[in-house]
Short mmCIF file of C-alpha atoms and ligand atoms in Angstrom, two decimals:
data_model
loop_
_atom_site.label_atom_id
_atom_site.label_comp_id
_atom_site.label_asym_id
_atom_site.label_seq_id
_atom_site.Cartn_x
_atom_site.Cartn_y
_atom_site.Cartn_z
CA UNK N 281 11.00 -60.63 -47.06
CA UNK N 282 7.60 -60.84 -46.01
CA UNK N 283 4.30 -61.86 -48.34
CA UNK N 284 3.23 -58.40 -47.89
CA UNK N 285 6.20 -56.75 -49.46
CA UNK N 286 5.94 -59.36 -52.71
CA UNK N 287 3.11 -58.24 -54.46
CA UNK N 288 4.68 -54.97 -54.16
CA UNK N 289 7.79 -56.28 -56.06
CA UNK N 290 7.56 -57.27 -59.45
CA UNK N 291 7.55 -60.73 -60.49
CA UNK N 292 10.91 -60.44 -62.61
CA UNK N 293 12.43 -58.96 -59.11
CA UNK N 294 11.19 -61.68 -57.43
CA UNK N 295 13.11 -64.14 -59.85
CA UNK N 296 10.06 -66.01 -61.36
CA UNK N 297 9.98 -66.59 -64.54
CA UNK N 298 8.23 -69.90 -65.26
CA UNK N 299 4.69 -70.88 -64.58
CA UNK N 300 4.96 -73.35 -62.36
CA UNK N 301 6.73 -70.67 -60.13
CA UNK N 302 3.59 -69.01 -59.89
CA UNK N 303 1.02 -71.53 -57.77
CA UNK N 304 3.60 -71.10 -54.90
CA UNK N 305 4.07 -67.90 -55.10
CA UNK N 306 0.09 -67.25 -54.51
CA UNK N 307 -0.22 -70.47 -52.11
CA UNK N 308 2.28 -68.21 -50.02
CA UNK N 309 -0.23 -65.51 -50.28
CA UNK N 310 -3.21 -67.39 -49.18
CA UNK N 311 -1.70 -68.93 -45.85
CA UNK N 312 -0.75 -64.92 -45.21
CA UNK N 313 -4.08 -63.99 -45.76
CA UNK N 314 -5.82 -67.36 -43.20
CA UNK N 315 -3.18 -65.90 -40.50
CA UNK N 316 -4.35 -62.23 -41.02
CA UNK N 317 -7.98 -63.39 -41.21
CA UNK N 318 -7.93 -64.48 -37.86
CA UNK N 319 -6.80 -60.98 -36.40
CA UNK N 320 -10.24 -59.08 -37.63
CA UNK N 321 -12.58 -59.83 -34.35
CA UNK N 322 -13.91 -56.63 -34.37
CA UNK N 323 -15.47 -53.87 -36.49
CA UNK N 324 -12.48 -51.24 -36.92
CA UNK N 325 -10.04 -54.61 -37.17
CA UNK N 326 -12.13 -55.67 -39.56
CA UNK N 327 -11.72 -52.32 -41.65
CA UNK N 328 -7.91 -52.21 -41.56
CA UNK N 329 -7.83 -56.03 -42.58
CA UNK N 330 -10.20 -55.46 -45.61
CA UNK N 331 -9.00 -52.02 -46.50
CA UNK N 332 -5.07 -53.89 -46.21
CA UNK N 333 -6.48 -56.55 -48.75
CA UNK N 334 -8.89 -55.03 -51.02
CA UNK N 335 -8.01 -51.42 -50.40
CA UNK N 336 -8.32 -49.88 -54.04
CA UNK N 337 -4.76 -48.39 -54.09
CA UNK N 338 -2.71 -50.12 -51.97
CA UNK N 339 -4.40 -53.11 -51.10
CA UNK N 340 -2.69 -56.51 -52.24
CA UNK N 341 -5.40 -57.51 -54.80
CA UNK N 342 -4.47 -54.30 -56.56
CA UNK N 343 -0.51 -54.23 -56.09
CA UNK N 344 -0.81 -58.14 -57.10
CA UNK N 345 -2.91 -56.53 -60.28
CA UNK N 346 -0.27 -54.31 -60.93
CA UNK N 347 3.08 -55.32 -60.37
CA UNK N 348 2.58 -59.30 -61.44
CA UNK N 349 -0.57 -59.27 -63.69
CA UNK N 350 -0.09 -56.45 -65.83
CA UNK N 351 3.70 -56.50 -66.64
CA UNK N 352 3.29 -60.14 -67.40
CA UNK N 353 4.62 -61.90 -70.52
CA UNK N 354 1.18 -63.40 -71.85
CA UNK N 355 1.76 -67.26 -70.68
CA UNK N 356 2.65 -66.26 -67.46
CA UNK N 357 -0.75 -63.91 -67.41
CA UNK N 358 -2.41 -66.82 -68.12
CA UNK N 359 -1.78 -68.70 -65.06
CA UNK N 360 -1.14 -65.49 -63.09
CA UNK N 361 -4.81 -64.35 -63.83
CA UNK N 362 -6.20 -67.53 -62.95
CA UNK N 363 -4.70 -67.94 -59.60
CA UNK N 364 -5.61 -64.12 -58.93
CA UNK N 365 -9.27 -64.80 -59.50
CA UNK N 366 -9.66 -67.47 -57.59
CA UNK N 367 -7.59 -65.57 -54.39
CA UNK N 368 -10.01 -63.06 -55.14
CA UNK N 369 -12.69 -65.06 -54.42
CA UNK N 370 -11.54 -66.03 -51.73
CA UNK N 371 -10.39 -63.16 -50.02
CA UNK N 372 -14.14 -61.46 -50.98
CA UNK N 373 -15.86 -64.47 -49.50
CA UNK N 374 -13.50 -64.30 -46.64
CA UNK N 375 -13.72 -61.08 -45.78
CA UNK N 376 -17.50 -60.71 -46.12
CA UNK N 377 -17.57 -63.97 -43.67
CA UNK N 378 -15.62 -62.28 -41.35
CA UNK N 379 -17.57 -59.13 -41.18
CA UNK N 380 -21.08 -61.38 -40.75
CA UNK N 381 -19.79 -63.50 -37.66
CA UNK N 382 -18.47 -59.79 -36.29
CA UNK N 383 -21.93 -58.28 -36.68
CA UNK N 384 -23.21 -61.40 -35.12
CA UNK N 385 -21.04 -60.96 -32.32
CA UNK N 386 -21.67 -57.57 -31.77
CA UNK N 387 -25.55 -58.39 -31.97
CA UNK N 388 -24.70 -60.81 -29.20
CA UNK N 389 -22.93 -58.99 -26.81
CA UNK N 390 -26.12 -56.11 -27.23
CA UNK N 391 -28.30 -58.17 -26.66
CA UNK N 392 -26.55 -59.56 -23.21
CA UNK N 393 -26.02 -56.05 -22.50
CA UNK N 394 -29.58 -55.12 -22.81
CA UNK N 395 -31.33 -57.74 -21.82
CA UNK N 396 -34.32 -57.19 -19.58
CA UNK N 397 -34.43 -58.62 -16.26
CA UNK N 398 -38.15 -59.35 -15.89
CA UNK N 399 -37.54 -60.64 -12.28
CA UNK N 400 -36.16 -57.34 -10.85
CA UNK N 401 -39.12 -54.92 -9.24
CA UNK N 402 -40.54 -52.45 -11.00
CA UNK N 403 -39.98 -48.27 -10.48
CA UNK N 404 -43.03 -47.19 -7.99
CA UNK N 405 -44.52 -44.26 -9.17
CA UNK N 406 -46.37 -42.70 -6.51
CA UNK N 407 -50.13 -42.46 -7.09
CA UNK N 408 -51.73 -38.78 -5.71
CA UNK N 409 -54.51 -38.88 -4.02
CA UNK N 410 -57.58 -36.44 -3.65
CA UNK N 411 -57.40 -33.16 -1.65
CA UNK N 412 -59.30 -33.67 1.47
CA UNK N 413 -61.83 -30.49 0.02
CA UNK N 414 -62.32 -32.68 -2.97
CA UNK N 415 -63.06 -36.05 -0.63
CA UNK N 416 -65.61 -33.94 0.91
CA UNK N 417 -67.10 -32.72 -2.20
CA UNK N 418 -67.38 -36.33 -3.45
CA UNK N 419 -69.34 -37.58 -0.02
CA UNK N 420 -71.68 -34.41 -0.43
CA UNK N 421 -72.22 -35.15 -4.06
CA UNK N 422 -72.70 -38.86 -3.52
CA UNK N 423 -75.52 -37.88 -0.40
CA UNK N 424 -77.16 -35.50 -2.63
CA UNK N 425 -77.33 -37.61 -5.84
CA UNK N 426 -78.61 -40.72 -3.64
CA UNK N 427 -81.58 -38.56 -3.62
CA UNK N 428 -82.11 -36.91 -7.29
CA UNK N 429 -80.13 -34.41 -7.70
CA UNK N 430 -77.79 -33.99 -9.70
CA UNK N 431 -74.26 -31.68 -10.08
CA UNK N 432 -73.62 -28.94 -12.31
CA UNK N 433 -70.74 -26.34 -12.33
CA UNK N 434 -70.80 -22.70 -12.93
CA UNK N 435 -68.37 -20.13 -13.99
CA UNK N 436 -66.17 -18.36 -11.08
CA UNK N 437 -65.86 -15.25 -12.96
CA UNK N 438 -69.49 -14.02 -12.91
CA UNK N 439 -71.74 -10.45 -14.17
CA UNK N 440 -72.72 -8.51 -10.86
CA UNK N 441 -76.11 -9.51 -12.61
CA UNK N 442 -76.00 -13.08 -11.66
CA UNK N 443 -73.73 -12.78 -8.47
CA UNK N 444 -76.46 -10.39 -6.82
CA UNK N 445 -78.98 -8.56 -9.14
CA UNK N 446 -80.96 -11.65 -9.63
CA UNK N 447 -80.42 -12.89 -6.37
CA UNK N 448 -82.17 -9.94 -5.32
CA UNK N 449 -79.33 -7.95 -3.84
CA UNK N 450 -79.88 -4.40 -5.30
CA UNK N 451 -76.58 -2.09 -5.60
CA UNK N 452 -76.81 -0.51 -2.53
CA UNK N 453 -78.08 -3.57 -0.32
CA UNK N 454 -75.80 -4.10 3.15
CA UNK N 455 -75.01 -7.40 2.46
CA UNK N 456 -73.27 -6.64 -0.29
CA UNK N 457 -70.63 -5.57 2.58
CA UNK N 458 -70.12 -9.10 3.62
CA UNK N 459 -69.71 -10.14 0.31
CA UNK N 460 -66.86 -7.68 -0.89
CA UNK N 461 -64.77 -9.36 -3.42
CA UNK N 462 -62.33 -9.09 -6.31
CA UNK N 463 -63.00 -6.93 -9.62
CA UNK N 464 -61.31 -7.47 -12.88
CA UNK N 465 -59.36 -4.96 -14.50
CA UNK N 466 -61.58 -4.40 -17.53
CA UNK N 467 -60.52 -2.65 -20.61
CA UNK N 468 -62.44 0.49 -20.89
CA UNK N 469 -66.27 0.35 -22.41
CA UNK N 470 -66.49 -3.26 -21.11
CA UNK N 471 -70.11 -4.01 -21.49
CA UNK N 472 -70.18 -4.70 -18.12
CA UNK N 473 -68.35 -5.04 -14.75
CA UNK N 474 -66.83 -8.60 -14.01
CA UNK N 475 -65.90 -9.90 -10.44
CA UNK N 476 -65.11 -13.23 -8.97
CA UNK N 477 -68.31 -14.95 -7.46
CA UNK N 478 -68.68 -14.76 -3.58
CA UNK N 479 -70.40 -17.62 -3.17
CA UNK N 480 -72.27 -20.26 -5.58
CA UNK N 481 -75.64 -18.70 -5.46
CA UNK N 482 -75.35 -17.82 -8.87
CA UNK N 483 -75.52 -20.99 -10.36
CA UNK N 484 -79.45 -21.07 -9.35
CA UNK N 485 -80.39 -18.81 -11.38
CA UNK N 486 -78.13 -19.98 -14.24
CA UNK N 487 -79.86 -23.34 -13.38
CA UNK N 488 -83.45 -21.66 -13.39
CA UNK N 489 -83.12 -19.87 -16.77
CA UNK N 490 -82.09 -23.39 -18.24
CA UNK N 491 -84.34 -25.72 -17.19
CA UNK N 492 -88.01 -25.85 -16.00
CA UNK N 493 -89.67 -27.13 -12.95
CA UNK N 494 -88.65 -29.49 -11.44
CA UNK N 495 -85.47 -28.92 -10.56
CA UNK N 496 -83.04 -30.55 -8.32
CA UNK N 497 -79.32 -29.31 -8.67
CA UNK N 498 -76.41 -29.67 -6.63
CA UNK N 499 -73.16 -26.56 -7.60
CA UNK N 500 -70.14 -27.30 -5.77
CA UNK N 501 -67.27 -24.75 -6.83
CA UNK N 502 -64.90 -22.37 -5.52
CA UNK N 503 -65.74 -19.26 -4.05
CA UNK N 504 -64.09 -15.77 -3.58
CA UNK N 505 -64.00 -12.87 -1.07
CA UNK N 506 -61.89 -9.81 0.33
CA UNK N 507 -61.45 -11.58 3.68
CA UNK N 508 -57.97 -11.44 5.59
CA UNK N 509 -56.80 -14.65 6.29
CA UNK N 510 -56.88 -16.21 9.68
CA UNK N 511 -57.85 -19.56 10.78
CA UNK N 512 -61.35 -18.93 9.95
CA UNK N 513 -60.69 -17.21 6.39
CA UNK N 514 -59.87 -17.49 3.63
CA UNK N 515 -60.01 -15.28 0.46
CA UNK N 516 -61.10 -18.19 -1.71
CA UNK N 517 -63.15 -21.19 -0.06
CA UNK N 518 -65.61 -23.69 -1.32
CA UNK N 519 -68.86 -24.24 -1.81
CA UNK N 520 -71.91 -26.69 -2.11
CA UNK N 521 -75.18 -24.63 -3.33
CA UNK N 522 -78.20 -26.40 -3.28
CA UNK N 523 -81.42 -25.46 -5.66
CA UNK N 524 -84.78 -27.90 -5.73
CA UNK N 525 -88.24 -25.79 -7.51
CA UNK N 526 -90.96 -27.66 -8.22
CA UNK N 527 -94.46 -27.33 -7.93
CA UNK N 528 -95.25 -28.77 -4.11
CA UNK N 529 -91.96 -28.20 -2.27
CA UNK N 530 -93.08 -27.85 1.42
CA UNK N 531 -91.02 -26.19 4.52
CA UNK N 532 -90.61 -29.59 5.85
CA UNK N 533 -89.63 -31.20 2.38
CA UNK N 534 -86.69 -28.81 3.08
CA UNK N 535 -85.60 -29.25 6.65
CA UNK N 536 -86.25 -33.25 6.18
CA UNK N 537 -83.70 -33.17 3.03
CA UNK N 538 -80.93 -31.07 5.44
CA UNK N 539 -81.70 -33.40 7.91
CA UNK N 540 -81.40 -36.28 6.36
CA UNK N 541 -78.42 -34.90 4.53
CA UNK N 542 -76.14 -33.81 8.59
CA UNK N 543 -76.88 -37.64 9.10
CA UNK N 544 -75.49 -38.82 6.23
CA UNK N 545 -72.97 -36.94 6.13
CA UNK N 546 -71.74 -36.31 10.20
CA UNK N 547 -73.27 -39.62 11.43
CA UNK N 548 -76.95 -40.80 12.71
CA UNK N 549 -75.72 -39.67 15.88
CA UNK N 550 -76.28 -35.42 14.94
CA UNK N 551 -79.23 -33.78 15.62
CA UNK N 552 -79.89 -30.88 13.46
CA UNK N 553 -81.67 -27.48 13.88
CA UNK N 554 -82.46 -24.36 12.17
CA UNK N 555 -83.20 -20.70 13.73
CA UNK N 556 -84.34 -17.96 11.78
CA UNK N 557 -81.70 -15.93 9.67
CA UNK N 558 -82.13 -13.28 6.35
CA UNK N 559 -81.26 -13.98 3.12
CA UNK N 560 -82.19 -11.61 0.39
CA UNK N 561 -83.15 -14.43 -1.94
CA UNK N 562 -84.87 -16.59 0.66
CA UNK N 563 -87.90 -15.93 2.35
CA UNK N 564 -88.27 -17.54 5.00
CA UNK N 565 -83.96 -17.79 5.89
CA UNK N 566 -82.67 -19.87 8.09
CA UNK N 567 -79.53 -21.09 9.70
CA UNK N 568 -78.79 -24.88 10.18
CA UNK N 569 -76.70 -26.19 13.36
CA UNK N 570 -75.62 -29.53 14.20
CA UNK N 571 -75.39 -30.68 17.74
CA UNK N 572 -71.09 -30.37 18.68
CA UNK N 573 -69.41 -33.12 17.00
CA UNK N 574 -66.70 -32.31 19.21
CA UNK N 575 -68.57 -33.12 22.68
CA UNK N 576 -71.27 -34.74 21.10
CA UNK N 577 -73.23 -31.99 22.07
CA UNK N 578 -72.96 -31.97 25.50
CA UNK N 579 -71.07 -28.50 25.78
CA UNK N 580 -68.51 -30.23 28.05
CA UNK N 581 -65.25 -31.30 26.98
CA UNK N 582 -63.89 -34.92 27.84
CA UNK N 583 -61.75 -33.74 30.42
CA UNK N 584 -64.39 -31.90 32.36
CA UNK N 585 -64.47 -28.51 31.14
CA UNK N 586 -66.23 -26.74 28.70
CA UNK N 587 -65.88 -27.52 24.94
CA UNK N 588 -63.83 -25.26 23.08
CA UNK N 589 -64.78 -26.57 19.65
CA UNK N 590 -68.86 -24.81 20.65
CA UNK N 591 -67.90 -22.52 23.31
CA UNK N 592 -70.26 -24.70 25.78
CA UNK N 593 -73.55 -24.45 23.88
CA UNK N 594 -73.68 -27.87 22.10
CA UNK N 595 -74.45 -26.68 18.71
CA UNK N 596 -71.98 -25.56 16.11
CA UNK N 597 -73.22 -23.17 13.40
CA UNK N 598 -73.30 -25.32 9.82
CA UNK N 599 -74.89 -22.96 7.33
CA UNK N 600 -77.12 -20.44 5.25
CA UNK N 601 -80.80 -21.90 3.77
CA UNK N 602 -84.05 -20.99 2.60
CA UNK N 603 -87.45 -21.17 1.44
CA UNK N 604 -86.40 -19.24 -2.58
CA UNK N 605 -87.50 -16.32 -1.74
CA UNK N 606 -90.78 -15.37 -4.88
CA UNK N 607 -89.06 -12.31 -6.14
CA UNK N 608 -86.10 -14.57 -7.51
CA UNK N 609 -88.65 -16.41 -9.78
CA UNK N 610 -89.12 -13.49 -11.38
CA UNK N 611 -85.49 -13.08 -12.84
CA UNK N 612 -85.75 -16.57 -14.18
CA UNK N 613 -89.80 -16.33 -15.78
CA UNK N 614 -90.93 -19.01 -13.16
CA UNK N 615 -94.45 -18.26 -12.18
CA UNK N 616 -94.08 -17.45 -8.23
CA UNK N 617 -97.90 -19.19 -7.86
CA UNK N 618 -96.92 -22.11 -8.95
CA UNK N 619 -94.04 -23.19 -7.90
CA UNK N 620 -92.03 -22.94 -4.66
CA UNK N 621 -88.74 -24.39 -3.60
CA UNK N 622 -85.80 -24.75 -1.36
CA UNK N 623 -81.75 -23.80 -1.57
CA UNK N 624 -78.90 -23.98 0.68
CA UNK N 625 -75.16 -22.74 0.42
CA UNK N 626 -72.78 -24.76 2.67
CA UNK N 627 -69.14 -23.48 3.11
CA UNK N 628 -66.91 -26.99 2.36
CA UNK N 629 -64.01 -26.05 4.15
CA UNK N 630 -66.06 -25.56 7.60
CA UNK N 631 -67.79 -28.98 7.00
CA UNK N 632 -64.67 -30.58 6.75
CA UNK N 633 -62.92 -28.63 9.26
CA UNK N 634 -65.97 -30.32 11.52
CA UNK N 635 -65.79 -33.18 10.50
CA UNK N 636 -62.10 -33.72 10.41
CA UNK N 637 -61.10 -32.10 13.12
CA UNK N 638 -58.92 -29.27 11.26
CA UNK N 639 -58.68 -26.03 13.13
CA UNK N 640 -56.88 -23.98 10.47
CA UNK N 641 -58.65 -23.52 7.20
CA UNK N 642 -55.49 -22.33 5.64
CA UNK N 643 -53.89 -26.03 5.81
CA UNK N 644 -56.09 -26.84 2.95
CA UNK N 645 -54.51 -24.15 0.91
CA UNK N 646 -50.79 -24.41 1.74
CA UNK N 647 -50.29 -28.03 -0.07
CA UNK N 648 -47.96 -29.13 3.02
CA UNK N 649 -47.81 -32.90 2.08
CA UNK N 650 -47.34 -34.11 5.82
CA UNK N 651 -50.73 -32.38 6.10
CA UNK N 652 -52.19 -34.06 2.69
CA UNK N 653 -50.67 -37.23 3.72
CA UNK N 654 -53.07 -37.97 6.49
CA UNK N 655 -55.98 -37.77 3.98
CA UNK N 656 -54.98 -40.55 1.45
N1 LIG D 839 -75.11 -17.79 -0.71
C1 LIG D 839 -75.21 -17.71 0.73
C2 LIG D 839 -73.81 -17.37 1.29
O1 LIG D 839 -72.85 -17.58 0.62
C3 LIG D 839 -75.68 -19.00 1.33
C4 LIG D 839 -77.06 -19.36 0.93
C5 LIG D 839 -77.30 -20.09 -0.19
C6 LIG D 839 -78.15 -18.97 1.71
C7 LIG D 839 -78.58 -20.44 -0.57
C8 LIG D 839 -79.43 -19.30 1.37
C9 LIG D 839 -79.64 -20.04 0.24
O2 LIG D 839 -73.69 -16.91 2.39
#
């Protein structure tokens, strides 16, 4: 008959009838309860081994409560009680030991488990880098602020107002032709038309209605028109515009800060030249050309023939610029007497086609990373 079974026995079954019977009887009890003890080494163990001893209904305190305490003749309770409180307190004190080295144990193994390894290499996260049109932005923005300008940006979505009204470009002017470009659909009774800029040109007279003379302003931004693409065009390209007013801006004031600008920017090596060109907000217009960067300006090709890059003539077509033409100061309240000044609008994706050697200009909009990749 096991230990187990006794407490479930009454002690008049079990033959005891004298005290002294009794310290045995529980000493049998304990040595079950050491052995048992050692079995809980983990947390559901644990449960069936406490739940076996101090289980409320079945659990040997209780059937020890109720089949040997409770029928007991009052002598034998005596002793009976005793030796059950002090089990008790053991097999509480036990059991709560039990469950403290277990958690311990647990906390252990966790902690091996999750230990960090401080000596293994970290997880490379790729950095990005900067789209070759913004590079180029940068190195324009960085030439242009070495000399006192500064940058501000402009809104794409622009009033026919500021995108050729004030540029004076009247409704019906020709270039408007060249400058075709999208319309939003506007609910009906919109105050007014709304389209996406064609080029930056805006921004100087945004610029000019802000601030007074002198001014010195740098826009570069993105730029829309209803051109097919081919390796030329693009419907959306980018733009530098370029804006100084003040109150003794010269001709040569200009052509030196263009100049001095190609150099910067191609290397000393350029030579730079304007011919004559029409703008309807810059009197006189001009067009600036640097000398082939392909054949260094020579025409001729390294292998003997002639350049394909200039077509043979040495100079490769760079962009639109201007003396502000006097009727513009009149959108913006600048007195055309006293002040005169220069602007320029340089395509971004031509200068860096130039100066990187990029034929296509749609590369720079498909986001092909083994193109990227080659400007880090
Ligand atoms: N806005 C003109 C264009 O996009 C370029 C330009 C700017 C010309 C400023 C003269 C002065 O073609």
């Amino acid at each position: 008959m096991t230990v187990i079974n006794k407490p479930a026995q009454r002690l008049s079954d079990l033959g005891v009838s004298t005290a002294d019977q009794i310290p045995p009887l529980f000493a049998e009890v304990r040595a079950r309860f050491d052995a048992e003890s050692a079995s809980a080494h983990d947390e559901s163990s644990w449960k069936q081994f406490r739940d076996a001893w101090l289980g409320r209904k079945s659990g040997v305190l209780t059937l020890i409560t109720d089949n040997w305490l409770k029928p007991s003749s009052p002598e034998l309770k005596r002793v009976v009680g005793q030796e059950l409180n002090q089990l008790r307190a053991n097999v509480e004190s036990q059991i709560e030991s039990r469950r403290a080295a277990i958690e311990a144990g647990a906390d252990q193994a966790a902690l091996a488990r999750e230990r960090v390894d401080l000596s293994l290499p970290g997880v490379a996260r790729p950095i990005g880098s900067h789209h070759l049109i913004r590079q180029v932005f940068q190195q324009i923005e960085d030439i242009f602020v070495s000399i006192g300008f500064s940058v501000v940006e402009g809104p794409e979505i622009e009033t026919p107002y500021y995108n050729f009204e004030a540029l004076n470009i009247p409704e019906y002017h020709p270039v408007r032709d060249d400058m075709d470009t999208f319309y939003l659909d506007l609910p009906k009774g919109a105050a007014t038309p709304l389209l996406l800029r064609t080029h930056t040109s805006p921004m100087q007279i945004r610029t000019m209605e802000k601030r007074q003379p002198p001014v010195r302003v740098i826009v570069p931004g993105k730029v829309y028109r209803r051109d097919n693409p081919d390796a030329t065009h693009s419907f959306i390209f980018h733009q530098v515009e370029g804006l100084a007013v003040d109150t003794d801006i010269t001709f040569c004031d200009f052509t030196g800060t263009i100049e001095y600008f190609l150099k910067q920017f191609f290397g000393a090596g350029v030579k730079a030249r304007f011919r004559p060109s029409y703008f309807p907000f810059t009197e006189p217009s001009v067009e600036f050309d640097v000398t082939c960067v392909f054949c260094g300006g020579s025409g001729t090709s390294a292998g003997g023939g002639t350049c394909s890059k200039c077509k043979g003539a040495g100079w490769i077509e760079l962009f639109g610029a201007g003396m502000v033409d006097p009727a513009v100061y009149g959108f913006v309240k600048y007195d055309p007497k006293k002040v005169s000044g220069f602007a320029f609008g340089m395509g971004i994706d031509r200068l860096a086609m130039l100066k990187y050697g990029i034929d296509d200009i749609q590369v720079f909009f498909q986001n092909d990373v083994r193109f990227l990749r080659q400007f880090p």
